[in-house]
Short mmCIF file of C-alpha atoms in Angstrom, two decimals:
data_model
loop_
_atom_site.label_atom_id
_atom_site.label_comp_id
_atom_site.label_asym_id
_atom_site.label_seq_id
_atom_site.Cartn_x
_atom_site.Cartn_y
_atom_site.Cartn_z
CA MET A 12 44.01 -64.31 -15.94
CA LEU A 13 43.51 -63.16 -12.37
CA LYS A 14 43.81 -65.65 -9.55
CA ILE A 15 41.44 -65.26 -6.60
CA SER A 16 42.53 -67.08 -3.45
CA CYS A 17 39.81 -67.19 -0.83
CA PRO A 18 38.75 -69.00 2.37
CA LEU A 19 37.03 -72.38 2.24
CA SER A 20 33.67 -71.25 3.66
CA ARG A 21 30.59 -70.53 1.56
CA PRO A 22 31.97 -71.69 -1.81
CA ALA A 23 28.68 -71.34 -3.71
CA GLU A 24 28.10 -67.82 -2.42
CA ARG A 25 31.67 -66.79 -3.25
CA LYS A 26 31.53 -68.26 -6.76
CA TYR A 27 28.31 -66.39 -7.37
CA ILE A 28 29.54 -62.95 -6.35
CA PHE A 29 32.87 -63.42 -8.16
CA HIS A 30 30.92 -64.26 -11.30
CA VAL A 31 28.67 -61.22 -10.99
CA LEU A 32 31.44 -58.71 -10.30
CA PHE A 33 34.21 -60.04 -12.51
CA THR A 34 32.30 -61.64 -15.40
CA GLU A 35 28.99 -59.77 -15.54
CA PHE A 36 30.06 -56.30 -14.42
CA LEU A 37 33.75 -55.99 -15.35
CA GLY A 38 34.26 -58.69 -17.97
CA ILE A 39 37.58 -59.89 -16.51
CA ASN A 40 38.73 -63.53 -16.66
CA TYR A 41 39.70 -65.18 -13.39
CA GLU A 42 40.16 -68.49 -11.62
CA VAL A 43 39.31 -69.28 -8.00
CA GLU A 44 41.34 -71.27 -5.51
CA PHE A 45 39.87 -72.20 -2.12
CA GLU A 46 42.37 -72.60 0.69
CA GLN A 47 42.85 -72.22 4.41
CA ARG A 48 43.14 -68.45 4.84
CA ASN A 49 41.38 -65.48 6.49
CA GLU A 50 41.15 -62.98 3.63
CA VAL A 51 40.70 -62.76 -0.12
CA GLU A 52 43.85 -62.29 -2.16
CA ILE A 53 43.93 -61.43 -5.87
CA THR A 54 47.08 -61.87 -7.91
CA LEU A 55 48.20 -62.13 -11.53
CA PRO A 56 50.56 -65.11 -11.36
CA GLU A 57 52.11 -64.68 -14.78
CA GLY A 58 52.52 -60.95 -14.33
CA ASN A 59 54.29 -59.52 -11.31
CA GLU A 60 54.41 -59.70 -7.52
CA HIS A 61 51.61 -57.20 -7.00
CA ARG A 62 48.65 -58.31 -4.95
CA LEU A 63 45.30 -57.08 -3.68
CA VAL A 64 44.13 -58.28 -0.26
CA LEU A 65 40.54 -57.69 0.85
CA ALA A 66 38.82 -58.28 4.17
CA ASP A 67 36.49 -61.28 4.48
CA VAL A 68 33.67 -60.86 6.99
CA LEU A 69 30.20 -61.95 5.81
CA PHE A 70 31.20 -65.29 4.29
CA SER A 71 33.21 -66.12 7.40
CA LYS A 72 30.18 -65.91 9.69
CA ARG A 73 29.50 -69.08 11.67
CA GLU A 74 26.82 -71.41 10.34
CA GLU A 75 24.53 -70.66 13.29
CA GLU A 76 24.73 -66.93 12.46
CA TRP A 77 24.03 -67.23 8.73
CA LEU A 78 20.75 -65.55 7.76
CA LYS A 79 20.24 -64.54 11.37
CA PRO A 80 20.20 -61.02 12.89
CA GLU A 81 23.70 -61.62 14.31
CA SER A 82 25.07 -61.64 10.75
CA LEU A 83 23.70 -58.22 9.82
CA PRO A 84 26.13 -55.29 9.51
CA ASN A 85 27.08 -53.41 12.66
CA ARG A 86 25.64 -49.92 12.72
CA PRO A 87 26.46 -47.14 12.35
CA LEU A 88 28.56 -48.14 9.38
CA ALA A 89 32.18 -47.09 9.30
CA LYS A 90 33.43 -45.02 6.37
CA LEU A 91 36.22 -45.97 4.02
CA GLU A 92 38.19 -42.90 2.95
CA VAL A 93 39.68 -43.64 -0.46
CA THR A 94 42.45 -41.36 -1.65
CA GLY A 95 41.18 -39.37 -4.60
CA GLN A 96 37.72 -41.00 -4.55
CA GLY A 97 36.06 -39.74 -1.39
CA SER A 98 34.16 -41.63 1.29
CA LEU A 99 32.33 -44.96 1.04
CA PRO A 100 30.11 -46.63 3.67
CA MET A 101 31.51 -50.04 4.68
CA ILE A 102 28.62 -52.51 4.87
CA TYR A 103 31.03 -55.21 6.04
CA GLY A 104 34.69 -54.79 6.84
CA LEU A 105 37.46 -54.98 9.38
CA ARG A 106 37.21 -52.06 11.76
CA ASP A 107 38.12 -50.85 15.17
CA SER A 108 34.85 -50.24 17.02
CA SER A 109 36.23 -46.96 18.34
CA VAL A 110 37.04 -45.67 14.83
CA GLN A 111 34.38 -44.50 12.40
CA SER A 112 36.67 -43.84 9.46
CA MET A 113 39.21 -46.07 7.73
CA SER A 114 41.64 -45.00 5.04
CA LEU A 115 42.66 -46.80 1.85
CA GLN A 116 45.77 -46.02 -0.15
CA ILE A 117 45.70 -47.35 -3.70
CA ASP A 118 49.44 -47.71 -4.14
CA PRO A 119 51.21 -50.75 -5.66
CA PRO A 120 52.80 -53.17 -5.15
CA SER A 121 50.41 -54.36 -2.41
CA ILE A 122 47.00 -52.97 -1.54
CA GLN A 123 45.31 -53.90 1.74
CA CYS A 124 41.57 -53.13 1.72
CA SER A 125 39.66 -53.30 5.02
CA LEU A 126 36.32 -53.33 3.17
CA ASP A 127 34.68 -56.73 2.66
CA LEU A 128 33.81 -55.74 -0.88
CA PHE A 129 32.51 -59.12 -2.02
CA GLY A 130 30.40 -59.75 1.08
CA SER A 131 28.96 -56.23 0.93
CA CYS A 132 27.95 -56.59 -2.72
CA PHE A 133 26.46 -60.04 -2.03
CA PHE A 134 24.42 -58.56 0.83
CA MET A 135 22.85 -55.97 -1.47
CA LEU A 136 22.32 -58.02 -4.63
CA THR A 137 20.69 -61.02 -2.92
CA ARG A 138 18.57 -58.80 -0.62
CA TYR A 139 20.07 -60.64 2.36
CA GLU A 140 18.59 -58.24 4.91
CA GLU A 141 15.07 -58.83 3.60
CA LEU A 142 15.26 -62.51 4.48
CA VAL A 143 16.54 -61.71 7.97
CA CYS A 144 14.37 -58.71 8.91
CA GLN A 145 10.69 -59.43 9.56
CA GLU A 146 9.23 -55.92 9.23
CA ARG A 147 6.58 -55.60 6.50
CA ASP A 148 4.01 -53.04 5.40
CA GLY A 149 0.28 -53.63 4.95
CA HIS A 150 0.89 -55.44 1.65
CA ASP A 151 3.61 -57.68 3.14
CA ARG A 152 6.38 -55.70 1.45
CA PHE A 153 9.76 -54.90 2.96
CA PRO A 154 9.61 -51.16 3.83
CA SER A 155 12.32 -48.89 2.47
CA GLU A 156 12.71 -47.29 5.91
CA GLN A 157 13.92 -50.63 7.28
CA SER A 158 16.64 -51.01 4.66
CA LEU A 159 20.26 -50.42 5.51
CA ALA A 160 20.58 -48.22 2.42
CA TYR A 161 17.88 -45.83 3.64
CA GLN A 162 19.04 -45.79 7.25
CA GLU A 163 22.67 -45.19 6.29
CA GLY A 164 21.91 -42.67 3.55
CA PHE A 165 22.96 -44.47 0.36
CA LEU A 166 19.63 -45.46 -1.17
CA ASP A 167 19.91 -42.58 -3.64
CA TYR A 168 23.05 -43.90 -5.29
CA PRO A 169 24.12 -47.41 -6.43
CA ILE A 170 26.55 -48.56 -3.75
CA VAL A 171 27.38 -51.83 -5.55
CA ASN A 172 28.43 -49.86 -8.62
CA ARG A 173 30.64 -47.67 -6.44
CA TYR A 174 32.18 -50.77 -4.89
CA THR A 175 32.73 -52.21 -8.37
CA GLU A 176 34.50 -49.04 -9.49
CA LEU A 177 36.69 -49.20 -6.38
CA LEU A 178 37.56 -52.81 -7.22
CA TRP A 179 38.44 -51.82 -10.77
CA SER A 180 40.59 -48.88 -9.69
CA MET A 181 42.58 -51.16 -7.36
CA LEU A 182 42.99 -53.84 -10.02
CA ASN A 183 43.93 -51.30 -12.68
CA SER A 184 46.53 -49.66 -10.47
CA LEU A 185 48.18 -53.04 -9.85
CA TRP A 186 47.89 -54.34 -13.40
CA PRO A 187 47.40 -51.48 -15.89
CA GLY A 188 47.20 -53.93 -18.77
CA LEU A 189 43.82 -55.30 -17.66
CA LYS A 190 40.84 -54.49 -19.87
CA ARG A 191 37.26 -54.18 -18.68
CA LYS A 192 33.92 -54.66 -20.42
CA ARG A 193 32.58 -51.68 -22.34
CA ARG A 194 29.02 -50.73 -21.43
CA GLU A 195 26.44 -48.28 -22.74
CA SER A 196 23.84 -46.61 -20.59
CA ARG A 197 20.23 -47.39 -21.49
CA LYS A 198 16.81 -46.02 -20.72
CA VAL A 199 14.65 -49.06 -19.90
CA ILE A 200 11.01 -47.98 -19.96
CA SER A 201 8.18 -50.23 -18.81
CA HIS A 202 4.47 -49.90 -18.18
CA ASP A 203 2.41 -52.01 -15.77
CA VAL A 204 -1.03 -52.40 -17.34
CA ASP A 205 -3.28 -52.45 -14.28
CA TYR A 206 -6.16 -50.60 -15.92
CA PRO A 207 -5.84 -50.41 -19.71
CA PHE A 208 -9.10 -48.43 -20.00
CA PHE A 209 -10.73 -46.33 -17.32
CA THR A 210 -14.30 -47.11 -18.39
CA PHE A 211 -13.84 -50.89 -18.58
CA ARG A 212 -16.40 -52.70 -16.38
CA ARG A 213 -17.26 -49.44 -14.61
CA SER A 214 -20.75 -48.15 -13.90
CA ASN A 215 -21.55 -44.48 -14.26
CA PHE A 216 -21.74 -44.36 -10.46
CA SER A 217 -18.21 -45.75 -10.17
CA ILE A 218 -16.90 -43.21 -12.69
CA ALA A 219 -18.58 -40.36 -10.84
CA LYS A 220 -17.28 -41.60 -7.48
CA GLU A 221 -13.66 -41.71 -8.66
CA SER A 222 -13.99 -38.32 -10.33
CA LEU A 223 -15.20 -36.83 -7.05
CA GLY A 224 -12.34 -38.53 -5.24
CA ASP A 225 -9.84 -36.88 -7.59
CA ALA A 226 -11.49 -33.49 -7.09
CA ILE A 227 -12.06 -33.53 -3.33
CA LYS A 228 -9.65 -36.02 -1.76
CA ARG A 229 -6.68 -35.85 -4.14
CA ARG A 230 -7.31 -32.26 -5.32
CA GLN A 231 -6.62 -33.18 -8.93
CA LEU A 232 -9.27 -31.16 -10.75
CA GLU A 233 -7.97 -31.82 -14.26
CA SER A 234 -8.03 -35.56 -13.70
CA ALA A 235 -11.51 -35.35 -12.19
CA MET A 236 -12.89 -33.46 -15.18
CA ARG A 237 -11.38 -35.80 -17.79
CA LYS A 238 -12.79 -38.83 -15.99
CA ALA A 239 -16.20 -37.24 -15.44
CA ARG A 240 -16.54 -36.65 -19.19
CA MET A 241 -16.66 -40.43 -19.64
CA ILE A 242 -19.97 -40.78 -17.76
CA GLY A 243 -22.44 -42.39 -20.10
CA SER A 244 -19.85 -43.03 -22.83
CA GLY A 245 -19.63 -46.83 -22.47
CA VAL A 246 -16.80 -48.80 -24.11
CA THR A 247 -17.50 -47.60 -27.63
CA THR A 248 -15.36 -44.50 -27.20
CA LEU A 249 -12.12 -46.05 -25.95
CA GLU A 250 -10.12 -43.68 -28.13
CA ARG A 251 -11.21 -40.90 -25.72
CA ASP A 252 -10.59 -42.99 -22.61
CA PRO A 253 -8.14 -41.12 -20.31
CA PHE A 254 -6.19 -44.33 -19.58
CA ASN A 255 -5.81 -45.22 -23.26
CA THR A 256 -2.40 -43.59 -23.61
CA PHE A 257 -0.62 -46.51 -25.29
CA ASP A 258 -0.18 -45.11 -28.78
CA TRP A 259 1.07 -41.80 -27.42
CA MET A 260 3.61 -43.53 -25.16
CA MET A 261 4.81 -45.79 -27.94
CA GLU A 262 5.20 -42.88 -30.32
CA LEU A 263 7.39 -41.03 -27.82
CA SER A 264 9.52 -44.12 -27.19
CA GLU A 265 9.90 -44.87 -30.89
CA ARG A 266 11.10 -41.37 -31.67
CA ALA A 267 13.72 -41.81 -28.94
CA GLY A 268 14.77 -45.25 -30.22
CA ILE A 269 13.41 -47.04 -27.13
CA ARG A 270 11.73 -50.44 -27.12
CA SER A 271 9.30 -50.22 -24.22
CA SER A 272 7.76 -53.09 -22.26
CA PHE A 273 4.09 -53.55 -21.33
CA TYR A 274 3.29 -55.98 -18.52
CA PHE A 275 -0.20 -57.53 -18.44
CA ILE A 276 -2.22 -59.18 -15.66
CA THR A 277 -3.56 -62.54 -16.86
CA GLU A 278 -5.66 -63.67 -13.91
CA GLN A 279 -7.25 -62.11 -10.84
CA THR A 280 -6.41 -63.46 -7.39
CA GLU A 281 -7.65 -60.43 -5.42
CA ALA A 282 -10.89 -58.68 -6.35
CA ASP A 283 -10.74 -54.89 -6.85
CA ILE A 284 -6.93 -54.98 -6.88
CA ASP A 285 -5.98 -57.04 -9.92
CA GLY A 286 -7.16 -54.62 -12.58
CA ASN A 287 -10.46 -54.30 -14.44
CA TYR A 288 -9.91 -56.52 -17.48
CA SER A 289 -9.43 -60.03 -18.76
CA ILE A 290 -6.42 -60.90 -20.88
CA ASN A 291 -8.72 -62.39 -23.53
CA ASP A 292 -10.94 -59.32 -23.87
CA PRO A 293 -11.03 -58.40 -27.58
CA GLU A 294 -9.91 -54.85 -26.77
CA VAL A 295 -6.94 -56.14 -24.75
CA HIS A 296 -6.08 -58.73 -27.41
CA SER A 297 -6.08 -55.95 -30.02
CA LEU A 298 -3.90 -53.79 -27.79
CA MET A 299 -1.31 -56.54 -27.35
CA VAL A 300 -1.17 -57.11 -31.09
CA ARG A 301 -0.69 -53.39 -31.71
CA ILE A 302 2.12 -53.19 -29.14
CA HIS A 303 3.89 -56.17 -30.70
CA GLU A 304 3.49 -54.95 -34.28
CA ARG A 305 5.09 -51.64 -33.31
CA GLY A 306 8.15 -53.49 -32.03
CA HIS A 307 7.61 -53.24 -28.29
CA GLU A 308 7.67 -56.00 -25.68
CA ILE A 309 4.85 -57.87 -23.97
CA GLY A 310 5.46 -59.12 -20.42
CA LEU A 311 3.82 -60.59 -17.33
CA HIS A 312 2.38 -58.68 -14.38
CA PRO A 313 1.65 -61.49 -11.88
CA SER A 314 -1.43 -60.81 -9.80
CA TYR A 315 -1.59 -59.68 -6.18
CA ARG A 316 -1.45 -63.09 -4.47
CA THR A 317 1.19 -64.74 -6.64
CA TYR A 318 4.40 -63.61 -4.95
CA LEU A 319 4.55 -66.67 -2.68
CA SER A 320 2.95 -69.10 -5.12
CA PRO A 321 5.25 -70.60 -7.78
CA GLN A 322 2.31 -72.60 -9.14
CA GLN A 323 0.20 -69.47 -9.68
CA ILE A 324 3.06 -67.56 -11.30
CA LYS A 325 3.59 -70.49 -13.69
CA ARG A 326 -0.14 -70.66 -14.40
CA GLU A 327 -0.40 -66.96 -15.19
CA PHE A 328 2.68 -67.07 -17.40
CA ARG A 329 1.19 -69.99 -19.33
CA ILE A 330 -1.97 -67.97 -19.88
CA LEU A 331 0.10 -65.07 -21.22
CA CYS A 332 2.03 -67.38 -23.55
CA HIS A 333 -1.21 -68.92 -24.79
CA GLU A 334 -2.77 -65.54 -25.54
CA ALA A 335 0.45 -64.36 -27.17
CA GLU A 336 0.47 -67.47 -29.39
CA LEU A 337 -3.11 -66.78 -30.45
CA ALA A 338 -2.11 -63.21 -31.29
CA GLY A 339 0.96 -64.29 -33.25
CA ILE A 340 3.31 -62.73 -30.69
CA ARG A 341 6.72 -64.37 -30.42
CA GLN A 342 9.61 -63.04 -28.34
CA GLU A 343 13.13 -64.20 -27.54
CA GLN A 344 12.72 -63.46 -23.85
CA TRP A 345 9.90 -62.99 -21.34
CA GLY A 346 9.95 -60.97 -18.19
CA GLY A 347 7.83 -58.63 -16.13
CA ARG A 348 7.10 -57.27 -12.69
CA GLN A 349 5.05 -58.30 -9.66
CA HIS A 350 1.77 -56.42 -9.12
CA PHE A 351 1.98 -53.94 -6.21
CA LEU A 352 5.73 -54.75 -6.13
CA ARG A 353 4.88 -57.64 -3.79
CA TRP A 354 8.09 -59.64 -3.54
CA LYS A 355 9.80 -61.80 -0.97
CA ALA A 356 13.40 -63.01 -0.89
CA PRO A 357 14.14 -65.49 -2.32
CA ASP A 358 10.76 -67.18 -2.84
CA THR A 359 9.44 -64.91 -5.59
CA TRP A 360 12.63 -65.21 -7.62
CA GLN A 361 12.42 -68.99 -7.33
CA GLY A 362 8.83 -68.90 -8.54
CA TRP A 363 9.82 -66.90 -11.60
CA GLU A 364 12.70 -69.30 -12.27
CA GLU A 365 10.42 -72.33 -12.14
CA ALA A 366 7.87 -70.63 -14.39
CA GLY A 367 10.53 -70.20 -17.08
CA LEU A 368 10.68 -66.40 -17.13
CA GLN A 369 14.01 -64.84 -18.10
CA TYR A 370 14.00 -61.60 -16.10
CA ASP A 371 12.23 -59.80 -13.28
CA SER A 372 12.02 -56.04 -12.77
CA THR A 373 10.22 -55.82 -9.43
CA LEU A 374 13.00 -54.67 -7.13
CA GLY A 375 12.36 -51.06 -6.37
CA TYR A 376 10.50 -49.73 -3.34
CA SER A 377 6.82 -48.84 -3.46
CA ASP A 378 7.20 -45.64 -1.46
CA ARG A 379 10.39 -44.02 -2.77
CA PRO A 380 12.77 -44.24 -5.74
CA GLY A 381 16.32 -45.45 -5.39
CA PHE A 382 18.65 -48.41 -5.65
CA ARG A 383 17.10 -51.21 -3.59
CA CYS A 384 19.65 -53.73 -4.91
CA GLY A 385 22.49 -51.21 -4.89
CA THR A 386 23.05 -51.40 -8.64
CA CYS A 387 21.87 -50.07 -11.99
CA TYR A 388 23.11 -53.19 -13.81
CA GLU A 389 21.02 -56.22 -14.71
CA TYR A 390 22.39 -59.34 -12.99
CA PRO A 391 21.70 -63.05 -12.36
CA VAL A 392 20.08 -63.78 -9.01
CA PHE A 393 20.84 -66.13 -6.13
CA ASN A 394 18.57 -68.16 -3.87
CA LEU A 395 19.79 -67.62 -0.31
CA ARG A 396 17.85 -70.58 1.05
CA THR A 397 19.09 -73.20 -1.41
CA GLY A 398 22.52 -71.64 -1.88
CA MET A 399 22.12 -71.83 -5.66
CA ALA A 400 22.57 -69.30 -8.43
CA LEU A 401 19.55 -69.05 -10.73
CA LYS A 402 19.23 -68.41 -14.45
CA LEU A 403 16.72 -65.64 -13.75
CA ARG A 404 18.06 -62.12 -14.08
CA GLU A 405 17.02 -59.09 -12.04
CA ARG A 406 16.53 -55.78 -13.83
CA PRO A 407 16.32 -53.47 -10.79
CA LEU A 408 13.58 -50.85 -10.82
CA VAL A 409 15.06 -47.41 -10.12
CA VAL A 410 12.07 -45.04 -10.44
CA MET A 411 8.32 -45.65 -10.34
CA GLU A 412 6.43 -42.49 -11.22
CA LEU A 413 4.12 -42.77 -8.19
CA THR A 414 7.04 -42.52 -5.77
CA VAL A 415 7.95 -39.14 -7.25
CA LEU A 416 4.63 -37.56 -8.23
CA ASP A 417 2.77 -38.58 -5.07
CA ALA A 418 5.60 -37.37 -2.84
CA MET A 419 5.56 -33.79 -4.11
CA CYS A 420 4.31 -31.30 -1.56
CA SER A 421 2.30 -29.18 -4.00
CA GLY A 422 1.41 -32.06 -6.30
CA SER A 423 1.80 -29.84 -9.35
CA ASP A 424 5.49 -28.99 -9.64
CA GLU A 425 6.81 -30.21 -12.98
CA GLU A 426 10.37 -28.99 -12.40
CA GLN A 427 10.55 -30.57 -8.97
CA ALA A 428 9.40 -33.94 -10.29
CA PHE A 429 11.68 -33.90 -13.32
CA ALA A 430 14.70 -32.84 -11.24
CA LYS A 431 14.09 -35.73 -8.85
CA ILE A 432 13.90 -38.27 -11.65
CA SER A 433 16.93 -36.70 -13.38
CA HIS A 434 19.07 -37.33 -10.30
CA TYR A 435 18.57 -41.09 -10.58
CA TYR A 436 19.11 -41.01 -14.31
CA ARG A 437 22.46 -39.25 -13.87
CA GLU A 438 23.52 -41.80 -11.27
CA CYS A 439 22.84 -44.60 -13.75
CA VAL A 440 24.68 -42.82 -16.57
CA LYS A 441 27.66 -42.30 -14.30
CA TYR A 442 28.23 -46.08 -14.36
CA GLN A 443 26.98 -46.69 -17.92
CA GLY A 444 24.06 -48.47 -16.31
CA ASP A 445 20.36 -48.98 -17.00
CA PHE A 446 17.89 -46.33 -15.92
CA THR A 447 14.72 -48.36 -15.36
CA LEU A 448 11.57 -46.26 -15.26
CA LEU A 449 8.07 -47.58 -14.58
CA TRP A 450 5.23 -45.37 -15.74
CA HIS A 451 1.65 -46.67 -15.61
CA ASN A 452 -0.53 -45.91 -18.62
CA SER A 453 -3.21 -44.86 -16.12
CA ARG A 454 -0.95 -42.19 -14.62
CA LEU A 455 -1.00 -39.88 -17.63
CA VAL A 456 -4.37 -38.24 -17.10
CA ARG A 457 -3.08 -34.87 -15.90
CA SER A 458 -1.09 -32.58 -18.18
CA LEU A 459 1.60 -32.49 -15.45
CA ASP A 460 2.04 -36.26 -15.66
CA ARG A 461 2.25 -36.17 -19.45
CA LYS A 462 4.75 -33.32 -19.43
CA VAL A 463 7.08 -35.05 -16.97
CA PHE A 464 6.89 -38.36 -18.83
CA ARG A 465 7.60 -36.66 -22.15
CA ARG A 466 10.63 -34.93 -20.67
CA CYS A 467 11.91 -38.24 -19.27
CA ILE A 468 11.82 -39.72 -22.75
CA GLU A 469 13.03 -36.71 -24.73
CA GLU A 470 15.32 -34.73 -22.45
CA LEU A 471 17.20 -37.34 -20.42
CA GLN A 472 20.23 -37.85 -22.65
#
């Protein structure tokens, strides 16, 4: 069993990140000893005299600096040059301000690492910067452009996974007999059900208006034509509804051995934003039953104004559970994703915890794909304000289809879109992680959208 000797400050925060990295990610047993010291030292007492010493920066910040701008990383970040592994940005670490590159030799019997690996991982996983920085977009979301990952160029790969691999390589070089957890990469597919059916509660004028918007404003002629065909159809022809893509999606997932998740809105807190249906509509009830009977998962999509309201999140989850009970739907775990990806650290996590949900999958950016939390592993979360680890687990969102399809210059390049998504999939596979993909049922109207989604399910292996 490894022994971790660390400074006395921030014991709850240290215990949390040790648990995530050693237990959750690596599966290595350890014990922690707090003592008067300035760095973190890892040894194997019953083994040999080898030791790993790592810098300690974030958790040694003064109390008056904690969760304040003074505690944020100094930019530009220095680079850690690791022999045989390339260059890594150092979020926190010991550095000479005049030097932009540090070197690390992984050679027993003693390894000295100037990277504050534990503090850096804690910073990313807890979304520390989002509690400190006040910048928000029009929907009160933390913008990707303000993130350290975007500004320092590592949003497109999971930095926490790279740090974890560095930790493992150092441990393994010192104690080759250590064994780590075996993992298998997964495709985790989910669908936010904002609009289950295009024609629901829509007038012919509304249908015509959106069709014109697709044709003129968005220049999506195929989508415009398919929607325009629904004028005058009413709700009796839902099988032809362009948003009714559920059976097709489930069939693709089933052939690939994937259990997909469908997240439903149960109450409206913002008109014209929180979908066009009620959870107890007969058509929606029937849809939920069909999803469950085919072996897929039902989840919660909390409405627009819930992200700062634990009471409303709990209320909407209770509604979902009630409707699921009426439909005979029983599941071992319940999770979901915030509508519009509206989320605030750590309040929204705490709301989910108090509601009794087991996992959240909100944490991706609304405007670009990437690794907002720095990892492609599911992990337990931490409340920065209370200093307490929660039971709730985060399942980070890596790609939302809108961030890829809407960012394409031509808007009709299948290869460009699939190549972009494939990059993030390969990054997840590299670490035997989870590739989490969100694809709205309402974003499969065009043949381009359907082709790219099909390839994501069938060709990403």
